[in-house]
Coordinates of C-alpha atoms in Angstrom, one line a residue:
X1337 CA 1.5 9.9 -2.2
X1338 CA -1.4 10.4 -4.5
X1339 CA -1.8 7.9 -7.4
X1340 CA -3.2 9.4 -10.6
X1341 CA -4.3 8.2 -14.0
X1342 CA -0.8 9.0 -15.4
X1343 CA 0.7 6.4 -13.1
X1344 CA 1.4 2.7 -13.9
X1345 CA 2.2 -0.2 -11.6
X1346 CA 4.8 -2.4 -13.3
X1347 CA 4.9 -5.9 -11.7
X1348 CA 8.2 -7.5 -12.6
X1349 CA 8.8 -11.3 -13.0
X1350 CA 6.6 -12.7 -10.2
X1351 CA 7.1 -16.2 -11.7
X1352 CA 7.3 -19.7 -10.2
X1353 CA 11.0 -20.0 -10.9
X1354 CA 11.8 -16.9 -8.9
X1355 CA 9.7 -18.0 -5.9
X1356 CA 10.5 -20.6 -3.2
X1357 CA 10.9 -24.0 -4.8
X1358 CA 11.8 -22.5 -8.2
X1359 CA 14.9 -22.9 -10.2
X1360 CA 16.3 -19.5 -9.3
X1361 CA 14.4 -18.7 -6.2
X1362 CA 14.7 -15.2 -4.7
X1363 CA 14.7 -15.5 -0.8
X1364 CA 11.2 -14.8 0.3
X1365 CA 10.1 -14.1 -3.2
X1366 CA 6.5 -15.0 -2.7
X1367 CA 6.2 -12.5 0.1
X1368 CA 5.8 -9.7 -2.4
X1369 CA 2.5 -11.1 -3.7
X1370 CA 0.2 -10.0 -0.8
X1371 CA 1.7 -6.5 -1.0
X1372 CA 1.2 -6.3 -4.7
X1373 CA -2.4 -7.6 -4.5
X1374 CA -3.1 -5.0 -1.8
X1375 CA -1.9 -2.0 -3.7
X1376 CA -3.0 -3.0 -7.2
X1377 CA -6.5 -1.6 -6.7
X1378 CA -5.0 1.9 -6.3
X1379 CA -3.7 1.9 -9.8
X1380 CA -5.8 2.4 -13.0
X1381 CA -3.0 0.9 -15.1
X1382 CA -1.1 -2.4 -14.4
X1383 CA 1.7 -3.9 -16.5
X1384 CA 3.4 -7.2 -16.1
X1385 CA 6.8 -8.5 -17.2
X1386 CA 7.7 -12.1 -17.7
X1387 CA 11.1 -13.6 -18.2
X1388 CA 10.7 -15.8 -21.3
X1389 CA 13.9 -17.7 -22.2
X1390 CA 14.4 -20.3 -24.9
X1391 CA 16.1 -23.5 -24.1
X1392 CA 19.9 -23.1 -24.2
X1393 CA 19.7 -19.4 -23.4
X1394 CA 23.1 -17.7 -23.2
X1395 CA 22.6 -16.7 -19.5
X1396 CA 22.1 -20.3 -18.4
X1397 CA 24.9 -22.2 -16.5
X1398 CA 24.1 -25.2 -18.8
X1399 CA 24.7 -23.1 -21.9
X1400 CA 28.0 -22.8 -23.8
X1401 CA 26.8 -19.8 -25.8
X1402 CA 28.1 -16.3 -25.3
X1403 CA 25.7 -13.5 -24.6
X1404 CA 25.8 -10.2 -26.4
X1405 CA 26.0 -7.2 -24.1
X1406 CA 26.4 -7.0 -20.4
X1407 CA 26.3 -10.4 -18.7
X1408 CA 28.2 -10.6 -15.5
X1409 CA 26.3 -13.6 -14.1
X1410 CA 25.3 -17.0 -15.3
X1411 CA 22.2 -18.4 -13.7
X1412 CA 20.5 -21.8 -13.3
X1413 CA 18.2 -22.6 -16.2
X1414 CA 15.0 -20.7 -15.4
X1415 CA 11.8 -19.4 -16.9
X1416 CA 12.0 -21.5 -20.0
X1417 CA 9.3 -20.7 -22.5
X1418 CA 6.2 -22.8 -21.9
X1419 CA 7.3 -24.4 -18.7
X1420 CA 5.6 -24.2 -15.3
X1421 CA 8.6 -22.3 -14.0
X1422 CA 7.9 -19.5 -16.5
X1423 CA 4.3 -19.1 -15.4
X1424 CA 3.2 -16.4 -13.1
X1425 CA 2.9 -17.5 -9.5
X1426 CA -0.7 -18.7 -9.1
X1427 CA -1.3 -16.4 -6.2
X1428 CA -0.7 -13.4 -8.3
X1429 CA -4.2 -12.5 -9.5
X1430 CA -4.1 -9.3 -11.6
X1431 CA -6.9 -9.7 -14.2
X1432 CA -6.9 -5.9 -14.9
X1433 CA -3.3 -6.0 -16.2
X1434 CA -3.3 -4.3 -19.6
X1435 CA 0.0 -5.6 -20.9
X1436 CA 2.3 -8.6 -20.5
X1437 CA 5.8 -7.8 -21.7
X1438 CA 8.0 -10.9 -22.3
X1439 CA 11.7 -10.4 -22.2
X1440 CA 14.9 -12.4 -22.6
X1441 CA 13.5 -14.4 -25.5
X1442 CA 16.5 -13.8 -27.8
X1443 CA 18.9 -16.8 -27.3
X1444 CA 22.1 -14.7 -27.4
X1445 CA 20.9 -11.7 -25.4
X1446 CA 19.5 -11.4 -21.9
X1447 CA 17.2 -8.7 -20.7
X1448 CA 17.1 -7.7 -17.0
X1449 CA 15.3 -4.4 -17.8
X1450 CA 11.8 -4.2 -19.1
X1451 CA 12.9 -1.3 -21.3
X1452 CA 16.2 -2.4 -22.8
X1453 CA 18.0 -5.6 -23.6
X1454 CA 21.4 -6.2 -21.8
X1455 CA 23.3 -4.7 -24.7
X1456 CA 21.7 -1.4 -23.4
X1457 CA 20.7 -0.3 -26.9
X1458 CA 18.0 -2.7 -28.1
X1459 CA 14.6 -1.4 -26.9
X1460 CA 11.8 -3.7 -25.8
X1461 CA 9.2 -1.3 -27.0
X1462 CA 7.9 -0.6 -23.5
X1463 CA 8.9 3.1 -23.4
X1464 CA 7.0 3.8 -26.6
X1465 CA 4.0 1.9 -25.3
X1466 CA 4.0 3.9 -22.1
X1467 CA 4.4 7.3 -23.9
X1468 CA 1.6 6.5 -26.3
X1469 CA -0.6 5.6 -23.3
X1470 CA 0.3 8.9 -21.6
X1471 CA 1.9 7.4 -18.6
X1472 CA 4.2 9.8 -16.7
X1473 CA 5.2 7.9 -13.6
X1474 CA 6.1 4.3 -13.1
X1475 CA 6.0 2.3 -9.9
X1476 CA 7.9 -1.0 -9.8
X1477 CA 7.4 -4.1 -7.7
X1478 CA 8.4 -7.7 -7.9
X1479 CA 11.6 -9.8 -8.4
X1480 CA 14.4 -9.3 -8.0
X1481 CA 14.9 -5.8 -6.5
X1482 CA 18.6 -5.7 -7.4
X1483 CA 18.3 -7.0 -10.9
X1484 CA 15.2 -6.9 -13.1
X1485 CA 13.2 -4.5 -10.9
X1486 CA 16.2 -2.2 -10.4
X1487 CA 17.3 -2.2 -14.0
X1488 CA 13.8 -1.5 -15.1
X1489 CA 13.4 1.4 -12.7
X1490 CA 16.6 3.0 -13.8
X1491 CA 15.8 2.6 -17.4
X1492 CA 12.4 4.1 -16.9
X1493 CA 14.1 7.2 -15.5
X1494 CA 16.6 7.2 -18.4
X1495 CA 13.6 7.0 -20.8
X1496 CA 12.1 10.2 -19.3
X1497 CA 9.6 8.8 -16.8
X1498 CA 9.4 9.5 -13.1
X1499 CA 10.4 6.2 -11.5
X1500 CA 9.7 4.7 -8.0
X1501 CA 10.4 1.3 -6.5
X1502 CA 8.0 0.0 -3.9
X1503 CA 10.6 -1.4 -1.6
X1504 CA 8.4 -3.7 0.5
X1505 CA 6.9 -5.1 -2.7
X1506 CA 10.3 -6.4 -3.8
X1507 CA 12.8 -9.0 -2.7
X1508 CA 16.5 -9.1 -3.6
X1509 CA 19.1 -11.8 -4.5
X1510 CA 22.1 -9.7 -3.3
X1511 CA 24.9 -11.2 -5.3
X1512 CA 28.3 -9.7 -4.5
X1513 CA 26.9 -6.4 -3.3
X1514 CA 24.3 -6.1 -6.0
X1515 CA 21.8 -4.3 -3.7
X1516 CA 24.3 -1.6 -2.8
X1517 CA 25.3 -1.2 -6.5
X1518 CA 21.7 -0.9 -7.6
X1519 CA 20.8 1.6 -4.9
X1520 CA 23.8 3.8 -6.1
X1521 CA 22.2 3.7 -9.5
X1522 CA 18.9 4.7 -8.0
X1523 CA 20.5 7.8 -6.5
X1524 CA 22.3 8.6 -9.7
X1525 CA 19.2 8.4 -11.9
X1526 CA 16.6 9.9 -9.5
X1527 CA 14.7 6.7 -8.8
X1528 CA 12.9 7.1 -5.5
X1529 CA 12.2 4.4 -2.9
X1530 CA 8.7 4.3 -1.5
X1531 CA 6.7 2.0 0.9
X1532 CA 3.4 0.5 0.0
X1533 CA 1.9 2.1 3.1
X1534 CA 2.6 5.6 1.7
X1535 CA 0.6 5.0 -1.5

């Protein structure tokens, strides 16, 4: 698969709290980093997303607040603004990244997707940014495959971009069949799965 100037690599939430030892560790989460580092040089454009929750966020198990929009799961407190857990993993070295999009910063609304909050209507602004930059195809990598990566990839397609998930540059949580559910959404919305070796 040929990578062109209209393509962007979107690296989703490769943060300390989602890697081994973190508050919401994705199994083998840090294994995505060498793959991402290897393929990053093939892309002219790299974007990063960062979970960025306030203390007491509605998605936290410790919180008694209700979330607006879709929120099937409550999670351990994670990626709290300004903490080490919210920092990008130190092995992730992408100095050419052109944008860091922080999401999930509204206390009463979570955001799995890089494009829409979990109410499915409030945009993050990423689609407009990508259109203005002239991007046509988005490649997604990071954590977690069946949540933030997957929702972002589906919403990229819904927003009019070609969308691909680099499967070996992701790791999943797999809660109650979430991988199978997400892959059904990929099929429905035309998201393609690719391997880093084919880029």
